[in-house]
Tab-separated table of C-alpha atoms and ligand atoms in Angstrom:
chain	number	residue	atom	x	y	z
A	6	MET	CA	-10.235	-40.152	-70.240
A	7	ARG	CA	-13.441	-38.893	-68.603
A	8	PHE	CA	-13.744	-35.101	-67.938
A	9	ASP	CA	-14.107	-34.471	-64.235
A	10	PRO	CA	-16.450	-31.473	-63.619
A	11	LEU	CA	-14.678	-30.905	-60.287
A	12	LEU	CA	-11.720	-29.617	-62.319
A	13	LEU	CA	-13.828	-26.615	-63.293
A	14	VAL	CA	-14.259	-25.724	-59.632
A	15	TYR	CA	-10.497	-25.307	-59.392
A	16	ALA	CA	-9.753	-24.088	-62.901
A	17	LEU	CA	-12.364	-21.318	-63.112
A	18	PRO	CA	-11.101	-19.275	-60.129
A	19	LEU	CA	-7.528	-19.724	-61.387
A	20	VAL	CA	-8.470	-18.486	-64.866
A	21	ALA	CA	-10.392	-15.573	-63.295
A	22	LEU	CA	-7.376	-14.686	-61.133
A	23	TRP	CA	-5.040	-14.909	-64.101
A	24	GLY	CA	-7.401	-12.744	-66.169
A	25	PHE	CA	-7.578	-10.170	-63.374
A	26	HIS	CA	-3.770	-10.145	-63.125
A	27	VAL	CA	-3.376	-9.605	-66.897
A	28	VAL	CA	-5.940	-6.775	-67.011
A	29	ASN	CA	-4.408	-5.138	-63.932
A	30	ALA	CA	-0.861	-5.435	-65.313
A	31	ARG	CA	-1.982	-3.884	-68.630
A	32	ARG	CA	-3.698	-0.987	-66.834
A	33	LYS	CA	-0.598	-0.331	-64.717
A	34	SER	CA	1.628	-0.583	-67.783
A	35	ARG	CA	-0.538	2.035	-69.582
A	36	GLN	CA	-0.343	4.332	-66.553
A	37	ALA	CA	3.427	3.924	-66.242
A	38	ARG	CA	3.862	4.530	-69.991
A	39	ALA	CA	1.782	7.741	-69.732
A	40	VAL	CA	4.030	9.049	-66.908
A	41	LEU	CA	7.150	8.114	-68.895
A	42	ASP	CA	5.896	9.827	-72.076
A	43	GLU	CA	4.885	12.927	-70.173
A	44	ASN	CA	8.354	13.232	-68.636
A	45	ARG	CA	10.049	12.604	-71.980
A	46	ASP	CA	7.912	15.324	-73.623
A	47	ALA	CA	8.897	17.772	-70.880
A	48	GLY	CA	12.587	16.769	-71.243
A	49	LEU	CA	12.625	15.460	-67.656
A	50	THR	CA	14.690	12.391	-68.371
A	51	GLU	CA	17.802	12.878	-66.259
A	52	PRO	CA	17.960	11.583	-62.672
A	53	PRO	CA	19.755	14.012	-60.335
A	54	SER	CA	22.424	11.603	-59.081
A	55	LEU	CA	22.623	7.918	-58.104
A	56	HIS	CA	19.885	5.953	-59.880
A	57	PRO	CA	19.051	2.478	-61.194
A	58	VAL	CA	19.790	1.214	-64.689
A	59	ILE	CA	17.714	-1.829	-65.599
A	60	ASP	CA	18.939	-4.533	-67.930
A	61	PRO	CA	15.813	-5.502	-69.927
A	62	ALA	CA	17.374	-8.815	-70.948
A	63	ILE	CA	17.446	-9.957	-67.306
A	64	CYS	CA	14.407	-8.092	-65.919
A	65	LEU	CA	11.419	-10.397	-65.277
A	66	GLY	CA	8.984	-7.517	-64.897
A	67	CYS	CA	7.956	-8.843	-61.475
A	68	GLY	CA	7.633	-5.326	-60.056
A	69	ALA	CA	9.625	-6.073	-56.865
A	70	CYS	CA	11.756	-2.973	-57.557
A	71	ALA	CA	8.743	-0.671	-57.965
A	72	ARG	CA	7.170	-1.999	-54.764
A	73	ALA	CA	10.436	-1.605	-52.824
A	74	CYS	CA	10.992	2.019	-53.895
A	75	PRO	CA	9.933	4.316	-51.024
A	76	GLU	CA	9.188	7.159	-53.473
A	77	GLU	CA	5.896	6.902	-55.303
A	78	LYS	CA	5.805	5.996	-58.996
A	79	VAL	CA	9.526	6.458	-59.696
A	80	LEU	CA	9.710	2.974	-61.196
A	81	GLY	CA	6.993	1.316	-63.258
A	82	ILE	CA	6.502	-1.807	-65.344
A	83	VAL	CA	6.122	-0.867	-68.994
A	84	ASP	CA	5.379	-3.674	-71.457
A	85	GLY	CA	6.590	-6.274	-68.981
A	86	LYS	CA	9.902	-4.593	-68.076
A	87	ALA	CA	10.849	-2.270	-65.216
A	88	MET	CA	11.633	1.319	-66.224
A	89	LEU	CA	12.587	4.524	-64.460
A	90	VAL	CA	9.433	6.405	-65.411
A	91	GLU	CA	9.863	9.483	-63.175
A	92	PRO	CA	13.676	9.909	-63.348
A	93	THR	CA	13.894	13.343	-61.712
A	94	ALA	CA	12.131	12.054	-58.573
A	95	CYS	CA	14.681	9.280	-57.961
A	96	ILE	CA	16.694	10.117	-54.846
A	97	GLY	CA	18.952	7.060	-54.839
A	98	HIS	CA	17.438	4.971	-52.035
A	99	GLY	CA	18.841	1.900	-53.845
A	100	ALA	CA	16.026	-0.272	-52.462
A	101	CYS	CA	15.195	-1.377	-56.029
A	102	HIS	CA	18.693	-2.794	-56.452
A	103	ALA	CA	18.369	-4.840	-53.261
A	104	ALA	CA	14.863	-6.052	-54.125
A	105	CYS	CA	15.533	-7.263	-57.683
A	106	PRO	CA	15.543	-11.088	-57.624
A	107	THR	CA	17.564	-11.437	-60.833
A	108	GLY	CA	20.263	-8.785	-60.373
A	109	ALA	CA	18.943	-6.808	-63.344
A	110	ILE	CA	19.487	-3.453	-61.621
A	111	SER	CA	22.760	-1.609	-61.219
A	112	LEU	CA	23.108	1.763	-59.499
A	113	VAL	CA	25.022	4.416	-61.409
A	114	PHE	CA	25.925	8.104	-61.323
A	115	GLY	CA	24.994	10.226	-64.332
A	116	THR	CA	23.833	9.141	-67.754
A	117	ALA	CA	25.548	8.925	-71.124
A	118	THR	CA	24.016	12.286	-72.076
A	119	ARG	CA	24.317	14.118	-68.794
A	120	GLY	CA	27.342	13.682	-66.615
A	121	VAL	CA	27.169	14.175	-62.885
A	122	ASP	CA	30.045	15.992	-61.231
A	123	ILE	CA	31.306	14.143	-58.183
A	124	PRO	CA	34.119	15.662	-56.101
A	125	VAL	CA	37.229	13.536	-55.754
A	126	LEU	CA	37.509	12.537	-52.077
A	127	SER	CA	39.936	10.595	-49.917
A	128	PRO	CA	38.568	7.829	-47.648
A	129	GLN	CA	38.594	10.494	-44.884
A	130	PHE	CA	36.327	12.728	-47.035
A	131	GLU	CA	39.124	15.219	-47.727
A	132	THR	CA	39.011	16.938	-51.115
A	133	SER	CA	41.940	17.635	-53.422
A	134	VAL	CA	42.430	20.842	-51.399
A	135	PRO	CA	44.021	19.675	-48.106
A	136	GLY	CA	41.885	20.908	-45.206
A	137	ILE	CA	38.611	21.122	-47.142
A	138	PHE	CA	36.307	18.175	-46.478
A	139	ILE	CA	32.981	17.156	-47.995
A	140	ALA	CA	30.201	15.135	-46.356
A	141	GLY	CA	26.699	14.143	-47.385
A	142	GLU	CA	24.914	14.301	-50.691
A	143	LEU	CA	27.432	16.690	-52.268
A	144	GLY	CA	29.864	13.760	-52.299
A	145	GLY	CA	27.435	11.780	-54.479
A	146	MET	CA	25.564	9.529	-52.029
A	147	GLY	CA	22.068	10.680	-51.097
A	148	LEU	CA	19.997	9.720	-48.049
A	149	ILE	CA	19.827	11.104	-44.564
A	150	ARG	CA	21.587	8.235	-42.853
A	151	ASN	CA	24.581	8.403	-45.230
A	152	ALA	CA	24.782	12.157	-44.653
A	153	ILE	CA	24.829	11.666	-40.866
A	154	GLU	CA	27.499	8.960	-41.015
A	155	GLN	CA	29.711	10.931	-43.374
A	156	GLY	CA	29.320	14.125	-41.325
A	157	CYS	CA	30.580	12.226	-38.259
A	158	GLN	CA	33.444	10.525	-40.085
A	159	ALA	CA	34.628	13.732	-41.750
A	160	VAL	CA	34.798	15.464	-38.352
A	161	ASP	CA	36.835	12.559	-36.952
A	162	ALA	CA	39.386	13.376	-39.670
A	163	VAL	CA	39.157	17.142	-39.026
A	164	ALA	CA	39.761	16.583	-35.293
A	165	ALA	CA	42.878	14.541	-36.069
A	166	ARG	CA	44.100	17.262	-38.454
A	167	SER	CA	43.477	20.037	-35.902
A	168	LYS	CA	46.072	18.529	-33.558
A	169	ARG	CA	48.769	19.570	-36.035
A	170	PHE	CA	48.072	23.282	-35.520
A	171	GLU	CA	48.749	25.663	-32.657
A	172	LYS	CA	45.655	27.561	-31.504
A	173	ALA	CA	45.683	31.037	-33.032
A	174	GLU	CA	43.623	34.066	-32.040
A	175	GLY	CA	40.714	34.619	-34.442
A	176	VAL	CA	41.215	31.338	-36.319
A	177	LEU	CA	38.624	28.602	-35.721
A	178	ASP	CA	39.399	24.891	-35.971
A	179	LEU	CA	36.497	24.362	-38.368
A	180	VAL	CA	33.769	26.052	-40.384
A	181	ILE	CA	30.866	23.759	-41.328
A	182	VAL	CA	28.876	24.957	-44.311
A	183	GLY	CA	25.275	23.722	-44.462
A	184	CYS	CA	22.886	22.617	-41.744
A	185	GLY	CA	21.205	19.569	-43.255
A	186	PRO	CA	21.690	16.086	-41.759
A	187	ALA	CA	25.420	16.041	-42.652
A	188	GLY	CA	26.054	19.523	-41.247
A	189	ILE	CA	24.108	18.849	-38.028
A	190	ALA	CA	25.890	15.529	-37.403
A	191	ALA	CA	29.264	17.169	-38.131
A	192	SER	CA	28.474	20.061	-35.782
A	193	LEU	CA	27.626	17.626	-32.983
A	194	GLY	CA	30.872	15.793	-33.732
A	195	ALA	CA	32.784	19.087	-33.502
A	196	MET	CA	31.134	19.727	-30.113
A	197	LYS	CA	32.121	16.253	-28.954
A	198	TYR	CA	35.770	16.914	-29.879
A	199	ARG	CA	35.563	20.398	-28.290
A	200	LEU	CA	36.717	22.031	-31.509
A	201	SER	CA	36.245	25.773	-31.970
A	202	PHE	CA	33.793	25.872	-34.865
A	203	LEU	CA	30.995	27.708	-36.602
A	204	THR	CA	28.126	26.286	-38.653
A	205	VAL	CA	26.694	28.544	-41.346
A	206	GLU	CA	23.535	27.848	-43.321
A	207	GLN	CA	22.119	29.913	-46.184
A	208	SER	CA	18.561	29.027	-45.295
A	209	SER	CA	17.076	27.317	-42.214
A	210	LEU	CA	17.569	24.150	-40.137
A	211	GLY	CA	17.271	20.689	-41.682
A	212	GLY	CA	18.618	21.130	-45.227
A	213	THR	CA	16.679	19.571	-48.092
A	214	VAL	CA	14.254	17.951	-45.632
A	215	ALA	CA	12.884	21.416	-44.784
A	216	HIS	CA	11.840	21.783	-48.412
A	217	TYR	CA	10.008	18.472	-48.795
A	218	PRO	CA	6.286	18.808	-49.457
A	219	ARG	CA	4.157	19.166	-46.330
A	220	GLY	CA	3.479	15.838	-44.573
A	221	LYS	CA	6.013	13.916	-46.725
A	222	VAL	CA	6.856	10.609	-45.098
A	223	VAL	CA	10.596	10.242	-44.724
A	224	MET	CA	12.118	6.769	-44.616
A	225	THR	CA	15.363	6.593	-42.805
A	226	SER	CA	17.408	3.850	-41.147
A	227	PRO	CA	18.763	4.056	-37.588
A	228	ALA	CA	21.822	6.240	-37.089
A	229	THR	CA	24.066	7.396	-34.260
A	230	LEU	CA	24.566	11.075	-33.560
A	231	PRO	CA	27.483	12.333	-31.475
A	232	ILE	CA	26.378	13.539	-27.996
A	233	VAL	CA	22.730	12.616	-28.739
A	234	GLY	CA	23.248	8.862	-29.205
A	235	ASP	CA	21.244	6.320	-31.219
A	236	VAL	CA	18.244	7.542	-33.156
A	237	ARG	CA	15.651	5.278	-34.738
A	238	PHE	CA	13.778	7.443	-37.191
A	239	GLY	CA	12.134	4.703	-39.269
A	240	GLU	CA	9.179	6.310	-41.043
A	241	VAL	CA	8.586	9.858	-39.853
A	242	THR	CA	6.926	12.882	-41.322
A	243	LYS	CA	9.117	15.725	-42.465
A	244	GLU	CA	7.609	17.889	-39.697
A	245	ARG	CA	8.535	15.402	-36.955
A	246	LEU	CA	12.049	15.092	-38.293
A	247	LEU	CA	12.468	18.873	-38.298
A	248	SER	CA	11.133	19.148	-34.761
A	249	PHE	CA	13.611	16.431	-33.746
A	250	TRP	CA	16.473	18.556	-35.131
A	251	THR	CA	15.129	21.652	-33.344
A	252	ASP	CA	15.041	19.663	-30.118
A	253	VAL	CA	18.655	18.545	-30.696
A	254	LEU	CA	19.703	22.207	-30.979
A	255	ASP	CA	17.838	23.082	-27.772
A	256	ARG	CA	19.300	20.178	-25.831
A	257	THR	CA	22.898	20.585	-26.974
A	258	GLY	CA	23.139	24.354	-27.297
A	259	LEU	CA	24.280	24.047	-30.901
A	260	ALA	CA	23.799	27.471	-32.490
A	261	PRO	CA	24.260	27.569	-36.264
A	262	GLN	CA	24.122	30.907	-38.034
A	263	PHE	CA	21.119	30.809	-40.354
A	264	GLU	CA	20.505	32.877	-43.486
A	265	GLN	CA	24.282	33.195	-43.954
A	266	ARG	CA	25.406	31.978	-47.340
A	267	VAL	CA	29.050	31.130	-47.925
A	268	THR	CA	30.043	32.816	-51.171
A	269	ALA	CA	33.735	31.924	-51.454
A	270	ILE	CA	36.544	30.043	-49.733
A	271	ARG	CA	40.126	31.147	-50.164
A	272	SER	CA	43.237	29.193	-49.160
A	273	GLU	CA	45.663	31.290	-47.096
A	274	GLN	CA	49.042	30.092	-45.810
A	275	ASP	CA	47.844	27.801	-42.984
A	276	HIS	CA	44.133	28.500	-42.848
A	277	PHE	CA	41.075	29.297	-44.976
A	278	SER	CA	39.275	32.554	-45.335
A	279	VAL	CA	35.556	31.758	-45.596
A	280	GLU	CA	33.459	34.570	-47.050
A	281	THR	CA	29.855	34.706	-45.918
A	282	LEU	CA	27.197	37.300	-46.654
A	283	GLY	CA	27.846	38.583	-43.099
A	284	GLY	CA	31.636	38.818	-43.266
A	285	ILE	CA	34.811	36.735	-43.284
A	286	VAL	CA	35.581	33.821	-40.932
A	287	LEU	CA	39.019	32.237	-40.623
A	288	ALA	CA	39.416	28.493	-39.999
A	289	ARG	CA	42.028	25.754	-40.220
A	290	SER	CA	39.599	23.334	-41.891
A	291	VAL	CA	36.316	23.646	-43.762
A	292	LEU	CA	33.609	21.013	-44.112
A	293	LEU	CA	31.223	21.446	-47.009
A	294	ALA	CA	27.882	19.808	-46.196
A	295	ILE	CA	25.937	21.789	-48.766
A	296	GLY	CA	24.068	18.965	-50.519
A	297	ARG	CA	23.493	18.998	-54.261
A	298	ARG	CA	20.378	21.121	-54.601
A	299	GLY	CA	22.317	24.357	-54.791
A	300	THR	CA	21.290	27.908	-54.173
A	301	PRO	CA	18.036	29.317	-55.547
A	302	ARG	CA	18.613	31.540	-58.562
A	303	GLU	CA	17.846	35.178	-57.814
A	304	LEU	CA	16.270	37.636	-60.222
A	305	GLY	CA	18.747	40.384	-59.324
A	306	VAL	CA	16.081	43.097	-59.099
A	307	PRO	CA	15.756	45.883	-56.527
A	308	GLY	CA	13.726	44.857	-53.468
A	309	GLU	CA	14.536	41.145	-53.772
A	310	ASP	CA	16.023	41.209	-50.264
A	311	LEU	CA	12.669	42.152	-48.690
A	312	ASP	CA	11.282	39.688	-46.131
A	313	HIS	CA	8.214	38.765	-48.154
A	314	VAL	CA	10.309	37.424	-51.051
A	315	VAL	CA	10.882	33.653	-50.852
A	316	TYR	CA	12.293	30.987	-53.141
A	317	ARG	CA	10.343	27.920	-52.051
A	318	LEU	CA	6.736	27.280	-51.187
A	319	ILE	CA	6.645	25.396	-47.913
A	320	ASP	CA	3.169	26.040	-46.540
A	321	PRO	CA	0.540	27.340	-49.003
A	322	GLU	CA	-1.937	27.971	-46.160
A	323	GLN	CA	0.099	30.872	-44.846
A	324	TYR	CA	-0.791	32.770	-48.039
A	325	ALA	CA	-4.579	32.439	-47.639
A	326	GLY	CA	-6.300	35.720	-48.477
A	327	LYS	CA	-3.086	37.309	-49.814
A	328	GLN	CA	-1.980	38.699	-53.181
A	329	VAL	CA	0.897	36.512	-54.292
A	330	LEU	CA	3.163	36.829	-57.302
A	331	VAL	CA	4.776	33.579	-58.500
A	332	VAL	CA	7.734	34.014	-60.855
A	333	GLY	CA	8.874	31.193	-63.146
A	334	GLY	CA	7.636	28.755	-65.746
A	335	GLY	CA	8.948	25.352	-64.673
A	336	ASP	CA	7.214	22.634	-62.693
A	337	SER	CA	7.930	24.206	-59.294
A	338	ALA	CA	6.425	27.547	-60.335
A	339	LEU	CA	3.340	25.947	-61.866
A	340	GLU	CA	2.786	23.570	-58.941
A	341	ALA	CA	3.200	26.448	-56.475
A	342	ALA	CA	0.803	28.715	-58.394
A	343	ALA	CA	-1.820	25.954	-58.514
A	344	GLU	CA	-1.405	25.151	-54.789
A	345	LEU	CA	-1.732	28.832	-53.882
A	346	ALA	CA	-4.783	29.256	-56.109
A	347	GLY	CA	-6.456	26.545	-54.004
A	348	GLN	CA	-6.196	28.682	-50.837
A	349	PRO	CA	-9.290	30.624	-49.829
A	350	GLY	CA	-9.177	34.237	-51.000
A	351	THR	CA	-5.650	34.079	-52.438
A	352	HIS	CA	-5.041	36.109	-55.606
A	353	VAL	CA	-2.305	34.525	-57.663
A	354	THR	CA	-0.405	36.129	-60.516
A	355	LEU	CA	2.032	33.967	-62.482
A	356	SER	CA	4.781	35.871	-64.270
A	357	TYR	CA	7.048	34.083	-66.738
A	358	ARG	CA	9.471	35.592	-69.219
A	359	GLY	CA	8.841	32.837	-71.816
A	360	GLY	CA	5.854	32.592	-74.133
A	361	ALA	CA	4.905	29.014	-73.086
A	362	TYR	CA	5.735	26.636	-70.240
A	363	ALA	CA	7.858	24.399	-72.439
A	364	ARG	CA	9.917	22.980	-69.561
A	365	ALA	CA	6.997	21.869	-67.400
A	366	ARG	CA	5.088	18.597	-67.294
A	367	ALA	CA	1.841	18.434	-69.247
A	368	ARG	CA	-0.187	17.734	-66.092
A	369	ASN	CA	1.054	20.970	-64.475
A	370	ARG	CA	0.462	22.960	-67.664
A	371	ASP	CA	-3.099	21.598	-67.849
A	372	ARG	CA	-3.721	22.319	-64.182
A	373	VAL	CA	-2.582	25.935	-64.554
A	374	ARG	CA	-4.482	26.404	-67.819
A	375	ALA	CA	-7.713	25.319	-66.124
A	376	LEU	CA	-7.099	27.719	-63.219
A	377	VAL	CA	-6.327	30.583	-65.628
A	378	GLU	CA	-9.574	29.872	-67.496
A	379	THR	CA	-11.599	30.009	-64.289
A	380	GLY	CA	-9.840	33.221	-63.223
A	381	ARG	CA	-8.077	31.674	-60.188
A	382	ILE	CA	-4.664	32.547	-61.673
A	383	VAL	CA	-3.773	35.686	-63.618
A	384	GLU	CA	-1.167	34.727	-66.184
A	385	MET	CA	1.507	37.153	-67.432
A	386	LEU	CA	3.547	35.415	-70.117
A	387	GLU	CA	6.534	37.239	-71.646
A	388	SER	CA	6.788	39.447	-68.597
A	389	GLU	CA	9.743	40.365	-66.370
A	390	VAL	CA	9.804	41.618	-62.808
A	391	ARG	CA	11.600	44.971	-62.645
A	392	ALA	CA	11.332	45.854	-58.933
A	393	ILE	CA	9.770	44.575	-55.725
A	394	PHE	CA	8.373	46.972	-53.130
A	395	PHE	CA	6.917	46.442	-49.687
A	396	ASP	CA	3.309	46.333	-50.957
A	397	ARG	CA	3.569	46.000	-54.770
A	398	VAL	CA	5.692	44.846	-57.695
A	399	ALA	CA	6.657	46.491	-60.969
A	400	ILE	CA	6.461	44.133	-63.958
A	401	ASP	CA	7.440	44.806	-67.532
A	402	TRP	CA	4.686	43.196	-69.630
A	403	ALA	CA	4.452	43.649	-73.383
A	404	GLY	CA	6.825	46.618	-73.239
A	405	GLN	CA	4.909	48.456	-70.513
A	406	VAL	CA	5.775	48.579	-66.825
A	407	THR	CA	2.696	47.703	-64.750
A	408	GLU	CA	2.463	47.909	-60.948
A	409	LEU	CA	0.485	45.241	-59.087
A	410	PRO	CA	-0.456	45.138	-55.411
A	411	CYS	CA	1.428	42.267	-53.797
A	412	ASP	CA	1.859	40.830	-50.280
A	413	ALA	CA	4.321	38.045	-51.143
A	414	VAL	CA	6.626	37.053	-53.987
A	415	LEU	CA	7.652	33.462	-54.673
A	416	ILE	CA	10.562	33.124	-57.085
A	417	CYS	CA	10.965	29.690	-58.705
A	418	ALA	CA	13.707	30.434	-61.214
A	419	GLY	CA	15.793	27.286	-60.757
A	420	GLY	CA	18.992	26.897	-58.805
A	421	LEU	CA	22.719	27.412	-59.143
A	422	LEU	CA	24.323	24.008	-58.699
A	423	PRO	CA	27.295	23.732	-56.336
A	424	THR	CA	29.699	22.452	-59.013
A	425	GLN	CA	30.893	25.926	-59.960
A	426	PHE	CA	31.438	26.722	-56.290
A	427	LEU	CA	33.622	23.614	-55.984
A	428	ARG	CA	35.632	24.518	-59.081
A	429	ASP	CA	36.077	28.130	-57.893
A	430	THR	CA	37.438	26.738	-54.620
A	431	GLY	CA	39.943	24.635	-56.569
A	432	ILE	CA	38.373	21.280	-55.618
A	433	ALA	CA	38.853	18.558	-58.240
A	434	VAL	CA	35.621	17.039	-59.564
A	435	GLU	CA	35.139	14.005	-61.755
A	436	THR	CA	32.288	13.835	-64.239
A	437	LYS	CA	30.561	10.433	-64.202
A	438	PHE	CA	28.594	9.349	-67.270
A	439	GLY	CA	26.581	6.370	-66.061
A	440	THR	CA	29.393	4.929	-63.953
A	441	ALA	CA	28.547	2.375	-61.271
B	3	FAD	C1	11.713	15.096	-52.336
B	3	FAD	C2	12.827	14.372	-51.616
B	3	FAD	C3	12.535	13.302	-50.803
B	3	FAD	C4	13.539	12.636	-50.100
B	3	FAD	N1	13.200	11.602	-49.264
B	3	FAD	C5	14.159	10.975	-48.554
B	3	FAD	C6	13.831	9.926	-47.654
B	3	FAD	O1	12.668	9.533	-47.498
B	3	FAD	N2	14.848	9.327	-46.960
B	3	FAD	C7	16.155	9.725	-47.091
B	3	FAD	O2	17.015	9.156	-46.429
B	3	FAD	N3	16.495	10.726	-47.956
B	3	FAD	C8	15.540	11.356	-48.677
B	3	FAD	N4	15.886	12.362	-49.552
B	3	FAD	C9	17.311	12.699	-49.707
B	3	FAD	C10	17.833	13.517	-48.487
B	3	FAD	O3	16.972	14.617	-48.247
B	3	FAD	C11	19.226	14.016	-48.771
B	3	FAD	O4	20.051	12.964	-49.184
B	3	FAD	C12	19.842	14.635	-47.502
B	3	FAD	O5	19.053	15.725	-47.056
B	3	FAD	C13	21.263	15.107	-47.787
B	3	FAD	O6	21.745	15.736	-46.646
B	3	FAD	P1	22.948	16.782	-46.724
B	3	FAD	O7	23.146	17.272	-45.335
B	3	FAD	O8	24.075	16.202	-47.444
B	3	FAD	O9	22.412	17.967	-47.666
B	3	FAD	P2	21.093	18.838	-47.600
B	3	FAD	O10	20.037	18.216	-46.774
B	3	FAD	O11	20.774	19.162	-49.006
B	3	FAD	O12	21.563	20.164	-46.827
B	3	FAD	C14	22.479	21.057	-47.407
B	3	FAD	C15	22.312	22.418	-46.740
B	3	FAD	O13	23.367	23.272	-47.180
B	3	FAD	C16	22.847	24.572	-47.378
B	3	FAD	N5	23.728	25.284	-48.295
B	3	FAD	C17	23.902	25.032	-49.634
B	3	FAD	N6	24.794	25.904	-50.144
B	3	FAD	C18	25.179	26.721	-49.132
B	3	FAD	C19	26.077	27.830	-49.034
B	3	FAD	N7	26.785	28.252	-50.100
B	3	FAD	N8	26.202	28.451	-47.828
B	3	FAD	C20	25.500	28.022	-46.729
B	3	FAD	N9	24.661	26.982	-46.766
B	3	FAD	C21	24.492	26.324	-47.946
B	3	FAD	C22	21.461	24.318	-47.948
B	3	FAD	O14	20.622	25.446	-47.759
B	3	FAD	C23	21.003	23.097	-47.154
B	3	FAD	O15	20.298	23.493	-45.993
B	3	FAD	C24	14.897	13.038	-50.260
B	3	FAD	C25	15.206	14.116	-51.104
B	3	FAD	C26	14.180	14.779	-51.774
B	3	FAD	C27	14.531	15.948	-52.660
């Protein structure tokens, strides 16, 4: 058979394309492996809740799952197979499961080593304590749209339950705890049913969304809000979503009580006594829409209640030119300290009670180390804050109490998860170890 030189015209570009694909796939595999190793070294291997488990025997390594995931770099292709390389950043979109052409991905709660506590709920979102309902991410399913739908459905059930009771002076039909998507939707539902209700929120409007990084693009499917009607969010920035919620409050007259944490719920004869930092509220039913991120851990030192003490960094620019103390040694503390050090004229001190940042990712440790070396961050390892004043802080460092001038304190000392709160309230929870 005679060799046709025309074949080369077709074969060469194909070989070049194939070569490019192989080199590119290897580069991406190396990058994904590096992210995976870094997270394993830092012990960041446990996804917070619902997450994919990939069967390597079925996975083709086509990358459809990684491309479908709206969060960046959560999934990667390592050595030809999909892997959850950034487990703690998985928020349970489930898009990977839908995109996999071979059915290699199942979605599960918890892992074999770390169980996830999921409250036991009826189809009407009622807990094992009759009259206490749960909606949104606390029930196990993440995502804004799910939270909205569940908030609405739970209030449908509360409204039906309320008909059983006579109105009583000083006893509300409902207390809604939390003002994220589930709490807002439930509050609008309560307005629609003309229930007497109160919404209390430990922080500000919007729930977890308010704490996303600045400019984060939020992906959310259409949903229907009581009173407001259909909303088509699609892809919006966090800021636009928050301004939408603010507008909803303005238009409807919904008035949640902010900066009011609920600390306990007690069952009385035919109502609940809901303890908030501001006092006690009585209600026939309670809806917990408190998400799963919990309550920031406090240091428990004098002066922590001052206005310039915060627990999350939302907008680093507001600290330009200020003296800021960051407390903590995990990823959030290190990321915040580095962000603040990038602001013009900001003096950053990082105080951590440990001797090394063992629980943080290598990239954050390296970033902080470089900033310490150039003098942009003052590092105080093995130190403990003793007191916070209006214009300074007292820190115990190497056995001596030092006072530093300070305009703002950012405490990143982790969070208290809501599971204990549920148990204290008598709500049954089930621990899931990798259950679908
Ligand atoms: C980084 C990140 C990115 C995400 N991106 C997306 C996305 O693109 N699309 C999407 O659909 N979902 C996304 N999610 C998930 C989504 O934010 C959550 O699923 C959703 O906010 C859950 O709503 P929720 O109302 O159940 O709870 P939350 O939004 O968590 O709100 C709970 C509220 O309850 C308050 N609270 C807690 N305890 C108490 C108490 N004791 N007393 C009073 N108030 C209390 C909290 O302060 C909070 O405001 C993301 C999550 C994260 C962390």
